[in-house]
Tab-separated table of C-alpha atoms in Angstrom:
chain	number	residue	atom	x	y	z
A	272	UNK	CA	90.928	55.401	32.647
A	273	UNK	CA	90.039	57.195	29.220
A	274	UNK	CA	87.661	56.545	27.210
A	275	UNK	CA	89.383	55.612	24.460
A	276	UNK	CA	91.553	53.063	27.169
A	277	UNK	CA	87.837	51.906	28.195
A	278	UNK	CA	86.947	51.041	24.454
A	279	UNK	CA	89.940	49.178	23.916
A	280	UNK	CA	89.928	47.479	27.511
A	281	UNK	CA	86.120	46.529	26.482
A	282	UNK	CA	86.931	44.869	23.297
A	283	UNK	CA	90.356	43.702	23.779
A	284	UNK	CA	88.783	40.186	23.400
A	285	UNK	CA	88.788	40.866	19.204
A	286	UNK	CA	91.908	42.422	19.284
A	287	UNK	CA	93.970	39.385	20.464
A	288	UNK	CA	91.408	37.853	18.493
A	289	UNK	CA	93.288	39.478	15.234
A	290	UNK	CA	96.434	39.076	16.949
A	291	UNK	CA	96.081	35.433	16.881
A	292	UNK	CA	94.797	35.177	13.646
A	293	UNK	CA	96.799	32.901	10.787
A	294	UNK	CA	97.721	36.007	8.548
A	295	UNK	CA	98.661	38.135	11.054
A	296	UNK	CA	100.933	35.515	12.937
A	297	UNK	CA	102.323	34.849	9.441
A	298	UNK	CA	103.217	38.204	9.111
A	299	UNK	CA	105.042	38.371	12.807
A	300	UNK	CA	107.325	35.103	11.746
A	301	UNK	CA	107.584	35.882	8.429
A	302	UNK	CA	105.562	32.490	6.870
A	303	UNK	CA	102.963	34.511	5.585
A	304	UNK	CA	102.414	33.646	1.616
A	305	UNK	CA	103.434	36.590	-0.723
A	306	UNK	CA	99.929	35.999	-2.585
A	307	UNK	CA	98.242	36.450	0.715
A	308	UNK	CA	100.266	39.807	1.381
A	309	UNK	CA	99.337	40.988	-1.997
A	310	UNK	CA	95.887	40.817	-1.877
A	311	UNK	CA	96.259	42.287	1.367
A	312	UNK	CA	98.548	45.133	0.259
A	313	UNK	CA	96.166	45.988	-2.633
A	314	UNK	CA	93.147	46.046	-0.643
A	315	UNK	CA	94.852	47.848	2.379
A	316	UNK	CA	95.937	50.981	-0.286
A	317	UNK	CA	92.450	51.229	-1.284
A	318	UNK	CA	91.423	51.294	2.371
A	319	UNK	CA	94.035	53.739	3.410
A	320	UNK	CA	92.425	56.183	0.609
A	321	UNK	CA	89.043	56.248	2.393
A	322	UNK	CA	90.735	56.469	5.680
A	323	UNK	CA	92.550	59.777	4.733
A	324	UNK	CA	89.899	61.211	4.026
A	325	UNK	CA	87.748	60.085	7.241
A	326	UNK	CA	89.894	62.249	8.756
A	327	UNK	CA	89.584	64.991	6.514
A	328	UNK	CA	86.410	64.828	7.117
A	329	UNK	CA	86.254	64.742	10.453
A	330	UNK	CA	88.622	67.943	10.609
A	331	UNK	CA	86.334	69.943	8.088
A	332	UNK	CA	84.087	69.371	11.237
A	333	UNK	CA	85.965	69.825	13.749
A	334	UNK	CA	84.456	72.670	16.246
A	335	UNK	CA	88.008	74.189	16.747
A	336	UNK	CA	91.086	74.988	15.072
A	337	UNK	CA	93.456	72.538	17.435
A	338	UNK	CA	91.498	70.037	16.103
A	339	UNK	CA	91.299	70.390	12.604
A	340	UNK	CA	95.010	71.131	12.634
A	341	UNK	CA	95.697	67.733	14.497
A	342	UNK	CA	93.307	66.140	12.349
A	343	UNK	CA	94.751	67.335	9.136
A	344	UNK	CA	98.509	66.460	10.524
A	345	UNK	CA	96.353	62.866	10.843
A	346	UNK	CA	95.564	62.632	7.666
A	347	UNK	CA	99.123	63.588	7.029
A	348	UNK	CA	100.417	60.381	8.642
A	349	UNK	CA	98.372	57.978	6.677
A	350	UNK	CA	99.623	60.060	2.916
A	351	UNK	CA	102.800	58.779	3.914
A	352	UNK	CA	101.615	55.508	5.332
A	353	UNK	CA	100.011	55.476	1.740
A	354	UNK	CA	103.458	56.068	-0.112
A	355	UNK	CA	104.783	53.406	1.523
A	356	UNK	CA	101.872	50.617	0.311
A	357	UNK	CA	102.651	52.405	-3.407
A	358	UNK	CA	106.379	51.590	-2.862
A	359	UNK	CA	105.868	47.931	-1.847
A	360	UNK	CA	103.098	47.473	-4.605
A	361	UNK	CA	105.673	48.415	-7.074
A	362	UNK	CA	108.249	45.867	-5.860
A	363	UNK	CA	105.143	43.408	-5.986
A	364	UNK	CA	104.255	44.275	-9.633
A	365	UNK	CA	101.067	44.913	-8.148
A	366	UNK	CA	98.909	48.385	-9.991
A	367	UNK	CA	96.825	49.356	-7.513
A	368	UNK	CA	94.625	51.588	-10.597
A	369	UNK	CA	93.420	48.119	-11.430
A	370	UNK	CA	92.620	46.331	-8.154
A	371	UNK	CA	89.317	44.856	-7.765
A	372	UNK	CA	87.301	46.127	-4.288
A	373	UNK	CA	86.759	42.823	-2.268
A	374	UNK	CA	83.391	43.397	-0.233
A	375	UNK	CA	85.354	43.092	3.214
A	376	UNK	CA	87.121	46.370	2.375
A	377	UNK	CA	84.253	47.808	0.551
A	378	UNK	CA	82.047	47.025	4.190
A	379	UNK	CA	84.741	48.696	5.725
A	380	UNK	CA	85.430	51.876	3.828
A	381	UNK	CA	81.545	52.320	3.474
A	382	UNK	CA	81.570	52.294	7.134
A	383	UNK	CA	84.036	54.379	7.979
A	384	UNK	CA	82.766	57.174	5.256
A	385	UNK	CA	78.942	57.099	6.048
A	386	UNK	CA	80.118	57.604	9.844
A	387	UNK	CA	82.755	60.721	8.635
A	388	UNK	CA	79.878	62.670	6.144
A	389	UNK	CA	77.523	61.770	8.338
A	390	UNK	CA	78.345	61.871	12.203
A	391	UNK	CA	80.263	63.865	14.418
A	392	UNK	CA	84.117	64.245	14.991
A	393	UNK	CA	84.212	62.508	17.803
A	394	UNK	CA	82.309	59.586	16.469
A	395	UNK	CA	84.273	59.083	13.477
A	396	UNK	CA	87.309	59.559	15.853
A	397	UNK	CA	85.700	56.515	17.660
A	398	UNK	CA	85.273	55.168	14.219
A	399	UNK	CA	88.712	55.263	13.101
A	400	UNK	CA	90.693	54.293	16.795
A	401	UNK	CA	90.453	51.168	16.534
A	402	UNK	CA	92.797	50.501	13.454
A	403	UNK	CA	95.264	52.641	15.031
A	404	UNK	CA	95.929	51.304	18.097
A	405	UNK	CA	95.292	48.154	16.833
A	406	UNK	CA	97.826	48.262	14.300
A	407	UNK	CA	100.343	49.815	17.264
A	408	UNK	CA	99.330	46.763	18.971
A	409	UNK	CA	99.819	44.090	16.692
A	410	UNK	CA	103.394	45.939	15.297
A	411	UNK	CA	104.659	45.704	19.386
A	412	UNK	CA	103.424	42.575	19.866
A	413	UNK	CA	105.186	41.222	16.615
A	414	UNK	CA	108.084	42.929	17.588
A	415	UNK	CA	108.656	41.672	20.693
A	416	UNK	CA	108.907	38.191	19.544
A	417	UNK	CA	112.386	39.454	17.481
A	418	UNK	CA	111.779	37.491	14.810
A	419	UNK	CA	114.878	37.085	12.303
A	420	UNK	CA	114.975	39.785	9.557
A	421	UNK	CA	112.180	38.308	6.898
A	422	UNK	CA	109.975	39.730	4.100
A	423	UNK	CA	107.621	41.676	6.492
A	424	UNK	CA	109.924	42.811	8.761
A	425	UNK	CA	109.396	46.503	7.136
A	426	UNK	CA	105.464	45.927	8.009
A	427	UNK	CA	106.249	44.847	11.923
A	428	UNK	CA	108.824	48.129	11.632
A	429	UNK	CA	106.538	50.677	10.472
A	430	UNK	CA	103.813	49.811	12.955
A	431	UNK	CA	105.774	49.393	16.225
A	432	UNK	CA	107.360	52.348	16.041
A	433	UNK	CA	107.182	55.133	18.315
A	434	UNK	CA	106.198	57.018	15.237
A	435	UNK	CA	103.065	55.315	14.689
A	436	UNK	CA	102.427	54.783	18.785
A	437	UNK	CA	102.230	58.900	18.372
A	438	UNK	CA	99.855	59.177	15.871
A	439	UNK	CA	97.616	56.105	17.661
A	440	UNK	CA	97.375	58.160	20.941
A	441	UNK	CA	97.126	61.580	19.338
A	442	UNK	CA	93.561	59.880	17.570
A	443	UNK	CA	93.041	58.642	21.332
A	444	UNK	CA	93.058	61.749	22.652
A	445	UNK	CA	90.372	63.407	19.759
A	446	UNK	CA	88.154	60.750	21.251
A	447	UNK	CA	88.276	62.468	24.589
A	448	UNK	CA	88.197	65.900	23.628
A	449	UNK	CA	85.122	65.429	21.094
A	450	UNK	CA	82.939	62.289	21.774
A	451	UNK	CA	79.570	62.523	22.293
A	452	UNK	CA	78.040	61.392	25.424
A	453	UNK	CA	74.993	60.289	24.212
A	454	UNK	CA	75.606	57.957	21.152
A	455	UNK	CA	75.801	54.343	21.439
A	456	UNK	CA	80.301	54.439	20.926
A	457	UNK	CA	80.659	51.440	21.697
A	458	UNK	CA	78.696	49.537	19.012
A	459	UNK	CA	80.759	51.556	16.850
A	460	UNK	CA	83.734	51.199	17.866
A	461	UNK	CA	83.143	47.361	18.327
A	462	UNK	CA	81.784	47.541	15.037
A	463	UNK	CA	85.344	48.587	13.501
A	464	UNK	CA	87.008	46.240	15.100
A	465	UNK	CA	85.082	43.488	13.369
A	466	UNK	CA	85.564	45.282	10.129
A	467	UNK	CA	89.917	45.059	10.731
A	468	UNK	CA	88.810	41.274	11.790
A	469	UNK	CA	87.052	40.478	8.629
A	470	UNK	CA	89.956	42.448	6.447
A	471	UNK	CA	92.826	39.982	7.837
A	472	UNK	CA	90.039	37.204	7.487
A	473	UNK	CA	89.529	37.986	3.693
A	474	UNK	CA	93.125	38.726	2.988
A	475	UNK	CA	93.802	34.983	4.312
A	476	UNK	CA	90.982	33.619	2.588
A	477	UNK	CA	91.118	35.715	-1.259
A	478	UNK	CA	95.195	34.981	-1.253
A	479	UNK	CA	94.972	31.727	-0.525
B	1483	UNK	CA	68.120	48.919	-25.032
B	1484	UNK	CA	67.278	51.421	-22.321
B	1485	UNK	CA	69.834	52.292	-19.668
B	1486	UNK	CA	68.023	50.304	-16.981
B	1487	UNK	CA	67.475	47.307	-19.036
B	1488	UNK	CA	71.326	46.966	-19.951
B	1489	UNK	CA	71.867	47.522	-16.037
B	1490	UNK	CA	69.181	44.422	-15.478
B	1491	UNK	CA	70.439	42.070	-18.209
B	1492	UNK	CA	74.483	42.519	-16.873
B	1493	UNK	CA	73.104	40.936	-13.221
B	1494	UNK	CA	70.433	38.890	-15.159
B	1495	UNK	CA	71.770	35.525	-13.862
B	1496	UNK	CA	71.955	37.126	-10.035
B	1497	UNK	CA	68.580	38.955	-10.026
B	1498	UNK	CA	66.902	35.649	-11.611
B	1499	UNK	CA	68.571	34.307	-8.127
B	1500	UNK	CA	67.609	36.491	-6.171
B	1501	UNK	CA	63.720	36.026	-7.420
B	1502	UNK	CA	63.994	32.713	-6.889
B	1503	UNK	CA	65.114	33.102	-3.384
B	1504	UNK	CA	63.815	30.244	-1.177
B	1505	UNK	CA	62.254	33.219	1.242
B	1506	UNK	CA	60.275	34.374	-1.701
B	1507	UNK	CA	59.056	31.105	-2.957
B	1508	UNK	CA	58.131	30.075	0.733
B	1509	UNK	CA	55.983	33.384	0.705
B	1510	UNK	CA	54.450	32.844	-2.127
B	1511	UNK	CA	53.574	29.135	-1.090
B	1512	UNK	CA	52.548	30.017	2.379
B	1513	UNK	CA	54.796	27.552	4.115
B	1514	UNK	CA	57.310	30.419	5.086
B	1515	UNK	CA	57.769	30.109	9.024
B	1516	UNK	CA	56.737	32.910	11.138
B	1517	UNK	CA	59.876	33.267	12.945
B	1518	UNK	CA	61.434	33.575	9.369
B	1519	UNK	CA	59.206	36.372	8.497
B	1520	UNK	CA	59.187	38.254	11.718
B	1521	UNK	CA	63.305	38.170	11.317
B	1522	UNK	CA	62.462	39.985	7.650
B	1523	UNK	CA	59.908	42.727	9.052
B	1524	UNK	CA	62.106	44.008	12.147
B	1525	UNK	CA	65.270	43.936	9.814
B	1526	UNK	CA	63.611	45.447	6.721
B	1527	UNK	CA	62.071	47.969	9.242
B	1528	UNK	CA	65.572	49.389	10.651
B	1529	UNK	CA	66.258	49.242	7.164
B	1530	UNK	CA	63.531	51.807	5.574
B	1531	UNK	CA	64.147	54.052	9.095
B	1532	UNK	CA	68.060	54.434	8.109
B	1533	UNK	CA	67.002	54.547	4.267
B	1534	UNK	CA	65.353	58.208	5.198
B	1535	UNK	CA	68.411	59.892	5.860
B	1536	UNK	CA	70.032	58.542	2.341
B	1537	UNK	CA	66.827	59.691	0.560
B	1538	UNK	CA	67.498	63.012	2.448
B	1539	UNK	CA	70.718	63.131	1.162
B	1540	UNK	CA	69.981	62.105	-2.324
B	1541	UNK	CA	67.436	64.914	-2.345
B	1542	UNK	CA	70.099	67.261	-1.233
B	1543	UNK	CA	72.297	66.273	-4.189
B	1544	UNK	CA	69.083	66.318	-6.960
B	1545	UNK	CA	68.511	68.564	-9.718
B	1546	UNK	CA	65.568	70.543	-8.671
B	1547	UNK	CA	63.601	68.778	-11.028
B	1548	UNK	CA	63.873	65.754	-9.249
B	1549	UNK	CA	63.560	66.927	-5.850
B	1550	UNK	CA	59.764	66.745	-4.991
B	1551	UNK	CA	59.486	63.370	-6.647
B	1552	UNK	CA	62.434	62.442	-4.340
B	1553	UNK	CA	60.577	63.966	-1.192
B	1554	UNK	CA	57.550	62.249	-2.005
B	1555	UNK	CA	59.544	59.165	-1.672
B	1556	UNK	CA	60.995	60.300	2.136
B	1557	UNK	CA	57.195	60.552	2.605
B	1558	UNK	CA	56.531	57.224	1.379
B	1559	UNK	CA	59.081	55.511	3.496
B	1560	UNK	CA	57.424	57.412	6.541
B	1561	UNK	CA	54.269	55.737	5.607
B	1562	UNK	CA	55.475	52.314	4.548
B	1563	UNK	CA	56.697	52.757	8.286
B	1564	UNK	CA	53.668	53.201	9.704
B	1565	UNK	CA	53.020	50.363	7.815
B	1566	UNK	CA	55.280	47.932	9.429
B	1567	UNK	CA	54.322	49.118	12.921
B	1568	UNK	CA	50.980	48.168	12.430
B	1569	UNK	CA	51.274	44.866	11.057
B	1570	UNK	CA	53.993	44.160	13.975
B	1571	UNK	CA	51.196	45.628	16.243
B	1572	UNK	CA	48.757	43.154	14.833
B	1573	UNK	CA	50.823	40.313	14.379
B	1574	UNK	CA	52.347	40.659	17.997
B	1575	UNK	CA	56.242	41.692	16.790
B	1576	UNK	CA	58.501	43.422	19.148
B	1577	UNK	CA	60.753	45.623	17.477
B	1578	UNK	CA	64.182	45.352	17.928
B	1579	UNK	CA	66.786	47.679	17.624
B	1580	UNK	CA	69.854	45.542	16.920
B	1581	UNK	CA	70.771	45.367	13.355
B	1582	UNK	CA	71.767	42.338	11.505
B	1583	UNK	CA	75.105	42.057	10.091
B	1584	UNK	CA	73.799	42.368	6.480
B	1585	UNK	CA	70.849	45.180	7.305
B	1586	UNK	CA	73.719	47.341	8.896
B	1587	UNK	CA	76.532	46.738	6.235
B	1588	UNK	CA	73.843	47.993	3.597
B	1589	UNK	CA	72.661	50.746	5.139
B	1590	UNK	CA	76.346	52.005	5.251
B	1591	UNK	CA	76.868	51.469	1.802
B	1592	UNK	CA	73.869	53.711	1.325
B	1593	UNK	CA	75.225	56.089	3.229
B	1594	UNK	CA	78.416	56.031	2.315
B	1595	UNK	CA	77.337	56.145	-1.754
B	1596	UNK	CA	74.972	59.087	-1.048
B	1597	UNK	CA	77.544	61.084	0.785
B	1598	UNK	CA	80.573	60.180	-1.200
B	1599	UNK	CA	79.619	59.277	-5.013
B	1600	UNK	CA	78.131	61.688	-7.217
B	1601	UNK	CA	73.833	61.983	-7.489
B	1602	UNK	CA	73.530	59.783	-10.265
B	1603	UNK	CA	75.330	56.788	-8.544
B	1604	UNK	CA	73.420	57.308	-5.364
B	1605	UNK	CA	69.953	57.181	-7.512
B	1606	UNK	CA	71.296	54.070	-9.469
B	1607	UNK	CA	71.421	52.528	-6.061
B	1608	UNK	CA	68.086	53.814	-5.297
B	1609	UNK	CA	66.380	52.381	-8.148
B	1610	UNK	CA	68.242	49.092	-7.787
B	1611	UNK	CA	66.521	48.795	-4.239
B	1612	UNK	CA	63.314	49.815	-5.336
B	1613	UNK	CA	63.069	47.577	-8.577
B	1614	UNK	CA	64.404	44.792	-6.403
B	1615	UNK	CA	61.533	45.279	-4.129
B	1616	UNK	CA	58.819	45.146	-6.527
B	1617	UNK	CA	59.843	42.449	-9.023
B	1618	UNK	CA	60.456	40.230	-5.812
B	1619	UNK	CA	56.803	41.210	-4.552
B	1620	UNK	CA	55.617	41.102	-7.975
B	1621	UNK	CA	56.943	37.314	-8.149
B	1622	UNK	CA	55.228	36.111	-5.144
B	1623	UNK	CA	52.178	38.000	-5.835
B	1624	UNK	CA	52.137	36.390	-9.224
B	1625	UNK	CA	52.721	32.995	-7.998
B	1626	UNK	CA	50.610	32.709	-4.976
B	1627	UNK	CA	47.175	30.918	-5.042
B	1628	UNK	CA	45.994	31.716	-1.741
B	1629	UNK	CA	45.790	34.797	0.590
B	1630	UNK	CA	49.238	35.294	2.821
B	1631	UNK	CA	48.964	36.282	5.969
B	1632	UNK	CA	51.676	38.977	5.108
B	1633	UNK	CA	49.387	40.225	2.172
B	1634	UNK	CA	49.381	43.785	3.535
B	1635	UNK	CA	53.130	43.393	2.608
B	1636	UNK	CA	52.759	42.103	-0.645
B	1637	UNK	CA	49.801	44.278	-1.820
B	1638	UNK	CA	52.237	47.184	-0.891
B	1639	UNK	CA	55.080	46.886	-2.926
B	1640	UNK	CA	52.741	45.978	-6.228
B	1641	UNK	CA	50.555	48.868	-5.809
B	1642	UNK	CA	49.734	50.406	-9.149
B	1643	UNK	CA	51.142	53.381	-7.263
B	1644	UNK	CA	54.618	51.827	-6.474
B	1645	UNK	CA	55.136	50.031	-9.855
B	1646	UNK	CA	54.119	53.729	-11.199
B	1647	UNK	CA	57.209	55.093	-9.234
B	1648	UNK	CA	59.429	52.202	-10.101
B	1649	UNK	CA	58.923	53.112	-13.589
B	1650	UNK	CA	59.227	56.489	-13.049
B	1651	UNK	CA	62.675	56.000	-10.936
B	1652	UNK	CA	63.500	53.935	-14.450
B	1653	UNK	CA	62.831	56.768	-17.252
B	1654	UNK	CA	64.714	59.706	-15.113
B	1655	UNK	CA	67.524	56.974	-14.508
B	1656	UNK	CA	67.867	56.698	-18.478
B	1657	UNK	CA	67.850	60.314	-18.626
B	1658	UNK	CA	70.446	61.010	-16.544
B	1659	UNK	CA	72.936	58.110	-17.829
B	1660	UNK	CA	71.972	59.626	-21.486
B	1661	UNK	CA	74.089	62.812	-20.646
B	1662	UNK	CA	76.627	60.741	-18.274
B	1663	UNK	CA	80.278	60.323	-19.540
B	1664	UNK	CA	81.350	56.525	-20.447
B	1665	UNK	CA	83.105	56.429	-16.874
B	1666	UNK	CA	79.817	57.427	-15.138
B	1667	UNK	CA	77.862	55.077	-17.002
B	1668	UNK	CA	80.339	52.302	-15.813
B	1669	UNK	CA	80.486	53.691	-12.309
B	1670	UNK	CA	76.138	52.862	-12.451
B	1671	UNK	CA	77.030	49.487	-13.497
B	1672	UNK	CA	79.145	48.633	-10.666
B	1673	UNK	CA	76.677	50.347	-8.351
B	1674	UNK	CA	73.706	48.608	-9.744
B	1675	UNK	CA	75.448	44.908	-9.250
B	1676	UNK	CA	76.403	45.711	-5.605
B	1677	UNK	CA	72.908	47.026	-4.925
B	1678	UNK	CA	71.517	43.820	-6.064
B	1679	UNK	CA	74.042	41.989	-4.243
B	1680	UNK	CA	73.102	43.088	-0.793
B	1681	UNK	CA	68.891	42.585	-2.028
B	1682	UNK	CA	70.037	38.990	-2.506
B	1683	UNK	CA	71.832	39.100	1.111
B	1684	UNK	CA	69.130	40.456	2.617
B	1685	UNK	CA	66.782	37.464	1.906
B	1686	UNK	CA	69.187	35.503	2.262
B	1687	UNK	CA	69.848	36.894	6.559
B	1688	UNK	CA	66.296	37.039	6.915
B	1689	UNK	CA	66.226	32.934	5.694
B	1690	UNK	CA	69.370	32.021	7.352
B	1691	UNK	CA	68.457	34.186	10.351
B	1692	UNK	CA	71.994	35.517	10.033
B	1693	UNK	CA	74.088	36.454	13.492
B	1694	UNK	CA	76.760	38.631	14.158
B	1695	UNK	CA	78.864	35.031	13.800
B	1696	UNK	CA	77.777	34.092	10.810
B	1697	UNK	CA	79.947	34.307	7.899
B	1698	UNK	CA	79.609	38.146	6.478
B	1699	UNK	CA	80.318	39.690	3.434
B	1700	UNK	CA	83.935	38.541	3.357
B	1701	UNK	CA	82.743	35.231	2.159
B	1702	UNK	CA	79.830	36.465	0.189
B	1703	UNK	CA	80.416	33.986	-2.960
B	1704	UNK	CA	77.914	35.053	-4.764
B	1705	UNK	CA	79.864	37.626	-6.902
B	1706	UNK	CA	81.516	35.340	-9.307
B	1707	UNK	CA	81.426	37.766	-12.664
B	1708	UNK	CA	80.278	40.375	-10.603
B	1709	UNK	CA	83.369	42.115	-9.322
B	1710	UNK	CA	82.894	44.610	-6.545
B	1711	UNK	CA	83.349	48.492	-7.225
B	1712	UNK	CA	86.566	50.100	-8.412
B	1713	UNK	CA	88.414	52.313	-6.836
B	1714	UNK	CA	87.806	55.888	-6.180
């Protein structure tokens, strides 16, 4: 078993836990209110920002060139992950220039970009796993259920494709290449997880 | 109006709050419960430790100028350390290393606004903490009528020598927003409130002794007219 199949076996428990959570669920059948998927939207763009350039980051420190390549085709992925929130915040009306921070993305993105300045590649790969695969997770698992064509059905798309599957297990793999032995990864990568938690959790709450 | 004192009047209502903090007044009183207090030391503890490294950061960022007033203050953390080990030592206080949800979500906001913002933002945030610190010291010191048996605490943070760097933290923050743009200016606003924010969290895990399944910052609702930070 990887590590990276370790962390996620270990922690699996808040995974299903944001599987099963109202928003997300609402997203899969399609009842999910548009407020709620605003707010979330808005907040996720923001997000997405500081997640680019995590990676960034963690390429500019990358100890070889394989890995600053793979992390800057990374970084890549989420740019166009990032057009894609700009498209559907048009069709919402929503400007994301104007969006107020809520402090469960704020909590997030200060995690994620204290851990890229200030630790190593392979613990801001550790740092940044978990919304990948979770996001491959929750897009297969909505998938599967075939819902009928609805409003999010672009959402469950983008993140069950093989596409994104890719870019989750090329992140995967930085883990094993470049994570340090001796640092606690598992708080952090636990820690992460509660952040994506408390993101659908705020989303549900702020839209409602 | 100085810089800082239009940064303290736009929180006024939420830093009057956070003064009045049932932690503070149960200081000041005496009645505070041990258990509530030992919660505050070991958190406040991991908190100066991982402060170091944003001071260390900040200092990297400074103007020269600014830099051996900054590394005096690495050296005062180190000794407000030695501090809090020797008060645990007398008062019988393990220290733990697991972080409360609060301590650890502000110590990455430290982080993450030394690292990320530019120098003036990061010592904005500094000076938020370190006012916080001694008007909420300064309160209970002012308001108790009997020795505390955390007095060593209190008699620290309203030192002559600490409210002399609090005020110096103030005048070099008014110089540097008096040569910041309007957007920079704004940026130290939004800073400031969220700085404040978390100092009102933080008595407010050490009273509630907060757990990793207590409500976090998600449903923090203490920001009404305080809106979090804008975008980058």
């Amino acid at each position: 078993m990887t590590l990276a199949q370790q962390l996620w076996a270990q922690h699996r428990d808040l995974a299903d836990t944001c599987l099963l959570h109202p928003f997300v669920q609402g997203l899969g059948d399609g009842s999910l209110s548009q407020a709620r998927y605003r707010y979330y939207i808005a907040q996720d763009a923001f997000y997405l920002e500081a997640f680019a350039r995590a990676y960034t980051l963690a390429g500019a420190k990358a100890p070889d060139w394989e890995g600053f390549c793979e992390l800057h085709a990374l970084a890549s992925g989420v740019l166009h992950e990032r057009t894609l929130h700009t498209g559907v915040a048009a069709e919402l009306g929503i400007d994301l220039r104007a969006v107020q921070i809520g402090n469960a993305t704020r909590r997030y993105t200060d995690f994620l970009l204290a851990t890229a300045w200030g630790q190593s590649t392979g613990t801001t790969a550790v740092a940044m796993a978990p919304c990948m695969r979770l996001y491959a997770y929750i897009g297969q698992q909505l998938a599967q259920q075939n819902p009928p064509p609805h409003a999010y059905s672009a959402w469950i798309a983008t993140y069950s494709s093989p596409e994104f599957e890719q870019l989750a297990q090329q992140l995967e793999q930085l883990i094993e290449r470049y994570a340090p032995t001796a640092v606690a990864l598992d708080q952090t990568y636990r820690y992460a997880m509660q952040c994506e938690y408390d993101f659908f959790q705020a989303a549900w709450e702020q839209g409602a | 109006m100085s810089f800082h004192q239009e940064l303290l009047t736009a929180v006024a209502p939420l830093w009057q709050r956070k003064l009045a903090h049932p932690f503070l007044t149960a200081v000041a009183d005496g009645s505070i419960a041990d258990a509530t207090f030992k919660t505050w030391i070991a958190q406040d503890y991991l908190f100066v430790e991982g402060s170091v490294p944003f001071l260390g950061v900040l200092t990297a960022k400074a103007p020269v100028a600014l830099r051996p007033a900054l590394g005096g203050a690495i050296t005062a953390f180190n000794t407000e350390l030695g501090l809090f080990e020797q008060q645990m030592a007398a008062h019988a206080i393990t220290l733990t290393r697991e972080y409360s949800p609060t301590c650890h979500a502000y110590l990455q906001f430290l982080l993450a606004t030394a690292y990320d913002r530019p120098f003036e933002i990061g010592f904005t945030v500094l000076y938020a903490a370190e006012k916080a610190y001694f008007d909420a010291w300064e309160r209970v010191r002012t308001s108790q009528t009997n020795a505390s048996k955390w007095q060593a605490f209190i008699n620290n943070w309203t030192s002559d020598a600490f409210r002399s760097y609090v005020d110096w933290l103030a005048g070099t923050l008014d110089a540097l927003a008096a040569v910041a743009a309007p957007p920079m200016r704004a940026e130290m606003h939004t800073y400031f409130r969220y700085t404040t924010l978390y100092e009102y969290r933080f008595w407010e895990m050490a009273y509630t002794a907060e757990t990793w399944d207590s409500p976090l910052l998600p449903t923090m609702q203490l920001d009404t007219g305080v809106s979090p930070c804008t975008p980058y």
